[in-house]
Amino acid sequence: MAIEDNVEIICIDPYIGEQKGGDLAGIWVYKFRFNRQEYLVAYRPPAMWAGRGRTGRWF
């Protein structure tokens, strides 16, 4: 299933999406296409990832 597969991708690397700013600071959005339809998943990375980069390693 495409939606579940993309959620799995986000779970593996929460910083794969695009970080929003302003009133949406702290929210990330991941875009993907399925059956010629674009979907956007908005999420907040878990606190355990705070301070980590895209690789999940500490800075």
mmCIF file of the N, C-alpha and C atoms, coordinates in Angstrom:
data_MODEL
# 
_entry.id   MODEL 
# 
loop_
_atom_site.group_PDB 
_atom_site.id 
_atom_site.type_symbol 
_atom_site.label_atom_id 
_atom_site.label_alt_id 
_atom_site.label_comp_id 
_atom_site.label_asym_id 
_atom_site.label_entity_id 
_atom_site.label_seq_id 
_atom_site.pdbx_PDB_ins_code 
_atom_site.Cartn_x 
_atom_site.Cartn_y 
_atom_site.Cartn_z 
_atom_site.occupancy 
_atom_site.B_iso_or_equiv 
_atom_site.pdbx_formal_charge 
_atom_site.auth_seq_id 
_atom_site.auth_comp_id 
_atom_site.auth_asym_id 
_atom_site.auth_atom_id 
_atom_site.pdbx_PDB_model_num 
ATOM 1   N N  . MET A 1 1  ? 0.833  -1.186 0.000   1.00 0.00 ? 1  MET A N  1 
ATOM 2   C CA . MET A 1 1  ? 0.000  0.000  0.000   1.00 0.00 ? 1  MET A CA 1 
ATOM 3   C C  . MET A 1 1  ? 0.876  1.246  0.000   1.00 0.00 ? 1  MET A C  1 
ATOM 4   N N  . ALA A 1 2  ? 0.587  2.163  -0.840  1.00 0.00 ? 2  ALA A N  1 
ATOM 5   C CA . ALA A 1 2  ? 1.426  3.343  -1.006  1.00 0.00 ? 2  ALA A CA 1 
ATOM 6   C C  . ALA A 1 2  ? 1.426  4.247  0.229   1.00 0.00 ? 2  ALA A C  1 
ATOM 7   N N  . ILE A 1 3  ? 0.295  4.463  0.844   1.00 0.00 ? 3  ILE A N  1 
ATOM 8   C CA . ILE A 1 3  ? 0.238  5.375  1.984   1.00 0.00 ? 3  ILE A CA 1 
ATOM 9   C C  . ILE A 1 3  ? 1.032  4.789  3.153   1.00 0.00 ? 3  ILE A C  1 
ATOM 10  N N  . GLU A 1 4  ? 0.817  3.527  3.454   1.00 0.00 ? 4  GLU A N  1 
ATOM 11  C CA . GLU A 1 4  ? 1.553  2.890  4.546   1.00 0.00 ? 4  GLU A CA 1 
ATOM 12  C C  . GLU A 1 4  ? 3.049  2.865  4.260   1.00 0.00 ? 4  GLU A C  1 
ATOM 13  N N  . ASP A 1 5  ? 3.433  2.646  3.008   1.00 0.00 ? 5  ASP A N  1 
ATOM 14  C CA . ASP A 1 5  ? 4.850  2.644  2.630   1.00 0.00 ? 5  ASP A CA 1 
ATOM 15  C C  . ASP A 1 5  ? 5.483  4.006  2.882   1.00 0.00 ? 5  ASP A C  1 
ATOM 16  N N  . ASN A 1 6  ? 4.761  5.081  2.587   1.00 0.00 ? 6  ASN A N  1 
ATOM 17  C CA . ASN A 1 6  ? 5.295  6.420  2.793   1.00 0.00 ? 6  ASN A CA 1 
ATOM 18  C C  . ASN A 1 6  ? 5.338  6.787  4.266   1.00 0.00 ? 6  ASN A C  1 
ATOM 19  N N  . VAL A 1 7  ? 4.404  6.307  5.048   1.00 0.00 ? 7  VAL A N  1 
ATOM 20  C CA . VAL A 1 7  ? 4.460  6.521  6.502   1.00 0.00 ? 7  VAL A CA 1 
ATOM 21  C C  . VAL A 1 7  ? 5.687  5.809  7.068   1.00 0.00 ? 7  VAL A C  1 
ATOM 22  N N  . GLU A 1 8  ? 5.978  4.619  6.563   1.00 0.00 ? 8  GLU A N  1 
ATOM 23  C CA . GLU A 1 8  ? 7.172  3.885  6.983   1.00 0.00 ? 8  GLU A CA 1 
ATOM 24  C C  . GLU A 1 8  ? 8.436  4.683  6.664   1.00 0.00 ? 8  GLU A C  1 
ATOM 25  N N  . ILE A 1 9  ? 8.477  5.311  5.496   1.00 0.00 ? 9  ILE A N  1 
ATOM 26  C CA . ILE A 1 9  ? 9.622  6.140  5.103   1.00 0.00 ? 9  ILE A CA 1 
ATOM 27  C C  . ILE A 1 9  ? 9.803  7.284  6.098   1.00 0.00 ? 9  ILE A C  1 
ATOM 28  N N  . ILE A 1 10 ? 8.707  7.924  6.483   1.00 0.00 ? 10 ILE A N  1 
ATOM 29  C CA . ILE A 1 10 ? 8.775  9.022  7.455   1.00 0.00 ? 10 ILE A CA 1 
ATOM 30  C C  . ILE A 1 10 ? 9.258  8.508  8.807   1.00 0.00 ? 10 ILE A C  1 
ATOM 31  N N  . CYS A 1 11 ? 8.801  7.339  9.212   1.00 0.00 ? 11 CYS A N  1 
ATOM 32  C CA . CYS A 1 11 ? 9.214  6.769  10.501  1.00 0.00 ? 11 CYS A CA 1 
ATOM 33  C C  . CYS A 1 11 ? 10.706 6.467  10.523  1.00 0.00 ? 11 CYS A C  1 
ATOM 34  N N  . ILE A 1 12 ? 11.242 6.029  9.402   1.00 0.00 ? 12 ILE A N  1 
ATOM 35  C CA . ILE A 1 12 ? 12.666 5.724  9.326   1.00 0.00 ? 12 ILE A CA 1 
ATOM 36  C C  . ILE A 1 12 ? 13.503 6.999  9.386   1.00 0.00 ? 12 ILE A C  1 
ATOM 37  N N  . ASP A 1 13 ? 13.067 8.038  8.679   1.00 0.00 ? 13 ASP A N  1 
ATOM 38  C CA . ASP A 1 13 ? 13.806 9.309  8.648   1.00 0.00 ? 13 ASP A CA 1 
ATOM 39  C C  . ASP A 1 13 ? 12.829 10.466 8.779   1.00 0.00 ? 13 ASP A C  1 
ATOM 40  N N  . PRO A 1 14 ? 12.507 10.887 10.008  1.00 0.00 ? 14 PRO A N  1 
ATOM 41  C CA . PRO A 1 14 ? 11.519 11.942 10.214  1.00 0.00 ? 14 PRO A CA 1 
ATOM 42  C C  . PRO A 1 14 ? 11.874 13.286 9.568   1.00 0.00 ? 14 PRO A C  1 
ATOM 43  N N  . TYR A 1 15 ? 13.139 13.469 9.191   1.00 0.00 ? 15 TYR A N  1 
ATOM 44  C CA . TYR A 1 15 ? 13.542 14.744 8.609   1.00 0.00 ? 15 TYR A CA 1 
ATOM 45  C C  . TYR A 1 15 ? 13.574 14.706 7.090   1.00 0.00 ? 15 TYR A C  1 
ATOM 46  N N  . ILE A 1 16 ? 12.914 13.732 6.492   1.00 0.00 ? 16 ILE A N  1 
ATOM 47  C CA . ILE A 1 16 ? 12.874 13.608 5.042   1.00 0.00 ? 16 ILE A CA 1 
ATOM 48  C C  . ILE A 1 16 ? 11.946 14.657 4.418   1.00 0.00 ? 16 ILE A C  1 
ATOM 49  N N  . GLY A 1 17 ? 11.000 15.139 5.183   1.00 0.00 ? 17 GLY A N  1 
ATOM 50  C CA . GLY A 1 17 ? 10.044 16.121 4.675   1.00 0.00 ? 17 GLY A CA 1 
ATOM 51  C C  . GLY A 1 17 ? 10.601 17.531 4.665   1.00 0.00 ? 17 GLY A C  1 
ATOM 52  N N  . GLU A 1 18 ? 9.702  18.478 4.535   1.00 0.00 ? 18 GLU A N  1 
ATOM 53  C CA . GLU A 1 18 ? 10.065 19.900 4.510   1.00 0.00 ? 18 GLU A CA 1 
ATOM 54  C C  . GLU A 1 18 ? 9.564  20.549 5.794   1.00 0.00 ? 18 GLU A C  1 
ATOM 55  N N  . GLN A 1 19 ? 10.467 21.247 6.476   1.00 0.00 ? 19 GLN A N  1 
ATOM 56  C CA . GLN A 1 19 ? 10.105 21.908 7.724   1.00 0.00 ? 19 GLN A CA 1 
ATOM 57  C C  . GLN A 1 19 ? 9.359  23.193 7.429   1.00 0.00 ? 19 GLN A C  1 
ATOM 58  N N  . LYS A 1 20 ? 8.286  23.424 8.128   1.00 0.00 ? 20 LYS A N  1 
ATOM 59  C CA . LYS A 1 20 ? 7.499  24.642 7.973   1.00 0.00 ? 20 LYS A CA 1 
ATOM 60  C C  . LYS A 1 20 ? 7.959  25.679 8.991   1.00 0.00 ? 20 LYS A C  1 
ATOM 61  N N  . GLY A 1 21 ? 7.641  26.920 8.735   1.00 0.00 ? 21 GLY A N  1 
ATOM 62  C CA . GLY A 1 21 ? 8.035  28.006 9.621   1.00 0.00 ? 21 GLY A CA 1 
ATOM 63  C C  . GLY A 1 21 ? 6.841  28.839 10.045  1.00 0.00 ? 21 GLY A C  1 
ATOM 64  N N  . GLY A 1 22 ? 7.119  29.915 10.733  1.00 0.00 ? 22 GLY A N  1 
ATOM 65  C CA . GLY A 1 22 ? 6.059  30.819 11.176  1.00 0.00 ? 22 GLY A CA 1 
ATOM 66  C C  . GLY A 1 22 ? 5.122  30.144 12.154  1.00 0.00 ? 22 GLY A C  1 
ATOM 67  N N  . ASP A 1 23 ? 3.823  30.283 11.913  1.00 0.00 ? 23 ASP A N  1 
ATOM 68  C CA . ASP A 1 23 ? 2.817  29.678 12.791  1.00 0.00 ? 23 ASP A CA 1 
ATOM 69  C C  . ASP A 1 23 ? 2.890  28.153 12.791  1.00 0.00 ? 23 ASP A C  1 
ATOM 70  N N  . LEU A 1 24 ? 3.496  27.584 11.760  1.00 0.00 ? 24 LEU A N  1 
ATOM 71  C CA . LEU A 1 24 ? 3.602  26.124 11.656  1.00 0.00 ? 24 LEU A CA 1 
ATOM 72  C C  . LEU A 1 24 ? 4.984  25.605 12.066  1.00 0.00 ? 24 LEU A C  1 
ATOM 73  N N  . ALA A 1 25 ? 5.746  26.420 12.773  1.00 0.00 ? 25 ALA A N  1 
ATOM 74  C CA . ALA A 1 25 ? 7.082  26.007 13.220  1.00 0.00 ? 25 ALA A CA 1 
ATOM 75  C C  . ALA A 1 25 ? 6.984  24.702 14.006  1.00 0.00 ? 25 ALA A C  1 
ATOM 76  N N  . GLY A 1 26 ? 7.879  23.780 13.701  1.00 0.00 ? 26 GLY A N  1 
ATOM 77  C CA . GLY A 1 26 ? 7.880  22.484 14.354  1.00 0.00 ? 26 GLY A CA 1 
ATOM 78  C C  . GLY A 1 26 ? 7.107  21.422 13.589  1.00 0.00 ? 26 GLY A C  1 
ATOM 79  N N  . ILE A 1 27 ? 6.379  21.830 12.560  1.00 0.00 ? 27 ILE A N  1 
ATOM 80  C CA . ILE A 1 27 ? 5.620  20.899 11.723  1.00 0.00 ? 27 ILE A CA 1 
ATOM 81  C C  . ILE A 1 27 ? 6.420  20.603 10.462  1.00 0.00 ? 27 ILE A C  1 
ATOM 82  N N  . TRP A 1 28 ? 6.432  19.356 10.047  1.00 0.00 ? 28 TRP A N  1 
ATOM 83  C CA . TRP A 1 28 ? 7.095  18.927 8.818   1.00 0.00 ? 28 TRP A CA 1 
ATOM 84  C C  . TRP A 1 28 ? 6.042  18.386 7.873   1.00 0.00 ? 28 TRP A C  1 
ATOM 85  N N  . VAL A 1 29 ? 6.284  18.529 6.567   1.00 0.00 ? 29 VAL A N  1 
ATOM 86  C CA . VAL A 1 29 ? 5.352  18.031 5.553   1.00 0.00 ? 29 VAL A CA 1 
ATOM 87  C C  . VAL A 1 29 ? 6.120  17.161 4.568   1.00 0.00 ? 29 VAL A C  1 
ATOM 88  N N  . TYR A 1 30 ? 5.579  15.980 4.302   1.00 0.00 ? 30 TYR A N  1 
ATOM 89  C CA . TYR A 1 30 ? 6.161  15.062 3.333   1.00 0.00 ? 30 TYR A CA 1 
ATOM 90  C C  . TYR A 1 30 ? 5.157  14.888 2.200   1.00 0.00 ? 30 TYR A C  1 
ATOM 91  N N  . LYS A 1 31 ? 5.603  15.107 0.956   1.00 0.00 ? 31 LYS A N  1 
ATOM 92  C CA . LYS A 1 31 ? 4.733  15.005 -0.212  1.00 0.00 ? 31 LYS A CA 1 
ATOM 93  C C  . LYS A 1 31 ? 5.056  13.737 -0.992  1.00 0.00 ? 31 LYS A C  1 
ATOM 94  N N  . PHE A 1 32 ? 4.011  13.092 -1.503  1.00 0.00 ? 32 PHE A N  1 
ATOM 95  C CA . PHE A 1 32 ? 4.200  11.946 -2.390  1.00 0.00 ? 32 PHE A CA 1 
ATOM 96  C C  . PHE A 1 32 ? 2.995  11.828 -3.309  1.00 0.00 ? 32 PHE A C  1 
ATOM 97  N N  . ARG A 1 33 ? 3.188  11.113 -4.399  1.00 0.00 ? 33 ARG A N  1 
ATOM 98  C CA . ARG A 1 33 ? 2.123  10.911 -5.377  1.00 0.00 ? 33 ARG A CA 1 
ATOM 99  C C  . ARG A 1 33 ? 1.694  9.448  -5.370  1.00 0.00 ? 33 ARG A C  1 
ATOM 100 N N  . PHE A 1 34 ? 0.390  9.257  -5.547  1.00 0.00 ? 34 PHE A N  1 
ATOM 101 C CA . PHE A 1 34 ? -0.180 7.922  -5.646  1.00 0.00 ? 34 PHE A CA 1 
ATOM 102 C C  . PHE A 1 34 ? -1.387 8.003  -6.575  1.00 0.00 ? 34 PHE A C  1 
ATOM 103 N N  . ASN A 1 35 ? -1.388 7.182  -7.607  1.00 0.00 ? 35 ASN A N  1 
ATOM 104 C CA . ASN A 1 35 ? -2.475 7.188  -8.591  1.00 0.00 ? 35 ASN A CA 1 
ATOM 105 C C  . ASN A 1 35 ? -2.762 8.591  -9.138  1.00 0.00 ? 35 ASN A C  1 
ATOM 106 N N  . ARG A 1 36 ? -1.718 9.280  -9.540  1.00 0.00 ? 36 ARG A N  1 
ATOM 107 C CA . ARG A 1 36 ? -1.802 10.628 -10.127 1.00 0.00 ? 36 ARG A CA 1 
ATOM 108 C C  . ARG A 1 36 ? -2.394 11.671 -9.183  1.00 0.00 ? 36 ARG A C  1 
ATOM 109 N N  . GLN A 1 37 ? -2.407 11.368 -7.891  1.00 0.00 ? 37 GLN A N  1 
ATOM 110 C CA . GLN A 1 37 ? -2.899 12.303 -6.877  1.00 0.00 ? 37 GLN A CA 1 
ATOM 111 C C  . GLN A 1 37 ? -1.752 12.629 -5.931  1.00 0.00 ? 37 GLN A C  1 
ATOM 112 N N  . GLU A 1 38 ? -1.560 13.909 -5.619  1.00 0.00 ? 38 GLU A N  1 
ATOM 113 C CA . GLU A 1 38 ? -0.516 14.290 -4.681  1.00 0.00 ? 38 GLU A CA 1 
ATOM 114 C C  . GLU A 1 38 ? -1.085 14.319 -3.268  1.00 0.00 ? 38 GLU A C  1 
ATOM 115 N N  . TYR A 1 39 ? -0.337 13.714 -2.351  1.00 0.00 ? 39 TYR A N  1 
ATOM 116 C CA . TYR A 1 39 ? -0.719 13.683 -0.939  1.00 0.00 ? 39 TYR A CA 1 
ATOM 117 C C  . TYR A 1 39 ? 0.333  14.425 -0.127  1.00 0.00 ? 39 TYR A C  1 
ATOM 118 N N  . LEU A 1 40 ? -0.101 15.089 0.930   1.00 0.00 ? 40 LEU A N  1 
ATOM 119 C CA . LEU A 1 40 ? 0.798  15.748 1.862   1.00 0.00 ? 40 LEU A CA 1 
ATOM 120 C C  . LEU A 1 40 ? 0.500  15.192 3.255   1.00 0.00 ? 40 LEU A C  1 
ATOM 121 N N  . VAL A 1 41 ? 1.543  14.740 3.923   1.00 0.00 ? 41 VAL A N  1 
ATOM 122 C CA . VAL A 1 41 ? 1.410  14.234 5.290   1.00 0.00 ? 41 VAL A CA 1 
ATOM 123 C C  . VAL A 1 41 ? 2.094  15.239 6.204   1.00 0.00 ? 41 VAL A C  1 
ATOM 124 N N  . ALA A 1 42 ? 1.343  15.819 7.125   1.00 0.00 ? 42 ALA A N  1 
ATOM 125 C CA . ALA A 1 42 ? 1.909  16.758 8.097   1.00 0.00 ? 42 ALA A CA 1 
ATOM 126 C C  . ALA A 1 42 ? 2.175  16.003 9.392   1.00 0.00 ? 42 ALA A C  1 
ATOM 127 N N  . TYR A 1 43 ? 3.331  16.262 9.997   1.00 0.00 ? 43 TYR A N  1 
ATOM 128 C CA . TYR A 1 43 ? 3.706  15.548 11.215  1.00 0.00 ? 43 TYR A CA 1 
ATOM 129 C C  . TYR A 1 43 ? 4.712  16.353 12.011  1.00 0.00 ? 43 TYR A C  1 
ATOM 130 N N  . ARG A 1 44 ? 4.880  15.976 13.267  1.00 0.00 ? 44 ARG A N  1 
ATOM 131 C CA . ARG A 1 44 ? 5.895  16.567 14.139  1.00 0.00 ? 44 ARG A CA 1 
ATOM 132 C C  . ARG A 1 44 ? 6.844  15.434 14.512  1.00 0.00 ? 44 ARG A C  1 
ATOM 133 N N  . PRO A 1 45 ? 8.142  15.572 14.191  1.00 0.00 ? 45 PRO A N  1 
ATOM 134 C CA . PRO A 1 45 ? 9.085  14.504 14.541  1.00 0.00 ? 45 PRO A CA 1 
ATOM 135 C C  . PRO A 1 45 ? 9.085  14.256 16.045  1.00 0.00 ? 45 PRO A C  1 
ATOM 136 N N  . PRO A 1 46 ? 9.304  13.009 16.445  1.00 0.00 ? 46 PRO A N  1 
ATOM 137 C CA . PRO A 1 46 ? 9.317  12.697 17.879  1.00 0.00 ? 46 PRO A CA 1 
ATOM 138 C C  . PRO A 1 46 ? 10.434 13.431 18.612  1.00 0.00 ? 46 PRO A C  1 
ATOM 139 N N  . ALA A 1 47 ? 10.212 13.706 19.888  1.00 0.00 ? 47 ALA A N  1 
ATOM 140 C CA . ALA A 1 47 ? 11.170 14.464 20.698  1.00 0.00 ? 47 ALA A CA 1 
ATOM 141 C C  . ALA A 1 47 ? 12.525 13.775 20.756  1.00 0.00 ? 47 ALA A C  1 
ATOM 142 N N  . MET A 1 48 ? 12.567 12.450 20.678  1.00 0.00 ? 48 MET A N  1 
ATOM 143 C CA . MET A 1 48 ? 13.841 11.744 20.759  1.00 0.00 ? 48 MET A CA 1 
ATOM 144 C C  . MET A 1 48 ? 14.761 12.084 19.593  1.00 0.00 ? 48 MET A C  1 
ATOM 145 N N  . TRP A 1 49 ? 14.213 12.642 18.516  1.00 0.00 ? 49 TRP A N  1 
ATOM 146 C CA . TRP A 1 49 ? 15.014 13.018 17.345  1.00 0.00 ? 49 TRP A CA 1 
ATOM 147 C C  . TRP A 1 49 ? 15.521 14.449 17.446  1.00 0.00 ? 49 TRP A C  1 
ATOM 148 N N  . ALA A 1 50 ? 15.063 15.203 18.434  1.00 0.00 ? 50 ALA A N  1 
ATOM 149 C CA . ALA A 1 50 ? 15.472 16.607 18.562  1.00 0.00 ? 50 ALA A CA 1 
ATOM 150 C C  . ALA A 1 50 ? 16.988 16.711 18.653  1.00 0.00 ? 50 ALA A C  1 
ATOM 151 N N  . GLY A 1 51 ? 17.563 17.584 17.857  1.00 0.00 ? 51 GLY A N  1 
ATOM 152 C CA . GLY A 1 51 ? 19.001 17.787 17.871  1.00 0.00 ? 51 GLY A CA 1 
ATOM 153 C C  . GLY A 1 51 ? 19.754 16.846 16.954  1.00 0.00 ? 51 GLY A C  1 
ATOM 154 N N  . ARG A 1 52 ? 19.053 16.014 16.230  1.00 0.00 ? 52 ARG A N  1 
ATOM 155 C CA . ARG A 1 52 ? 19.709 15.088 15.319  1.00 0.00 ? 52 ARG A CA 1 
ATOM 156 C C  . ARG A 1 52 ? 19.511 15.534 13.879  1.00 0.00 ? 52 ARG A C  1 
ATOM 157 N N  . GLY A 1 53 ? 20.437 15.171 13.028  1.00 0.00 ? 53 GLY A N  1 
ATOM 158 C CA . GLY A 1 53 ? 20.345 15.509 11.615  1.00 0.00 ? 53 GLY A CA 1 
ATOM 159 C C  . GLY A 1 53 ? 19.622 14.438 10.834  1.00 0.00 ? 53 GLY A C  1 
ATOM 160 N N  . ARG A 1 54 ? 19.708 14.519 9.518   1.00 0.00 ? 54 ARG A N  1 
ATOM 161 C CA . ARG A 1 54 ? 19.008 13.581 8.646   1.00 0.00 ? 54 ARG A CA 1 
ATOM 162 C C  . ARG A 1 54 ? 19.449 12.133 8.861   1.00 0.00 ? 54 ARG A C  1 
ATOM 163 N N  . THR A 1 55 ? 20.647 11.902 9.324   1.00 0.00 ? 55 THR A N  1 
ATOM 164 C CA . THR A 1 55 ? 21.142 10.533 9.506   1.00 0.00 ? 55 THR A CA 1 
ATOM 165 C C  . THR A 1 55 ? 20.711 9.945  10.831  1.00 0.00 ? 55 THR A C  1 
ATOM 166 N N  . GLY A 1 56 ? 20.129 10.763 11.713  1.00 0.00 ? 56 GLY A N  1 
ATOM 167 C CA . GLY A 1 56 ? 19.764 10.287 13.038  1.00 0.00 ? 56 GLY A CA 1 
ATOM 168 C C  . GLY A 1 56 ? 20.906 10.361 14.024  1.00 0.00 ? 56 GLY A C  1 
ATOM 169 N N  . ARG A 1 57 ? 22.038 10.907 13.586  1.00 0.00 ? 57 ARG A N  1 
ATOM 170 C CA . ARG A 1 57 ? 23.203 11.046 14.476  1.00 0.00 ? 57 ARG A CA 1 
ATOM 171 C C  . ARG A 1 57 ? 23.184 12.415 15.111  1.00 0.00 ? 57 ARG A C  1 
ATOM 172 N N  . TRP A 1 58 ? 23.756 12.497 16.295  1.00 0.00 ? 58 TRP A N  1 
ATOM 173 C CA . TRP A 1 58 ? 23.853 13.800 16.972  1.00 0.00 ? 58 TRP A CA 1 
ATOM 174 C C  . TRP A 1 58 ? 24.815 14.694 16.221  1.00 0.00 ? 58 TRP A C  1 
ATOM 175 N N  . PHE A 1 59 ? 24.546 15.982 16.238  1.00 0.00 ? 59 PHE A N  1 
ATOM 176 C CA . PHE A 1 59 ? 25.421 16.959 15.561  1.00 0.00 ? 59 PHE A CA 1 
ATOM 177 C C  . PHE A 1 59 ? 26.779 16.960 16.197  1.00 0.00 ? 59 PHE A C  1 
# 
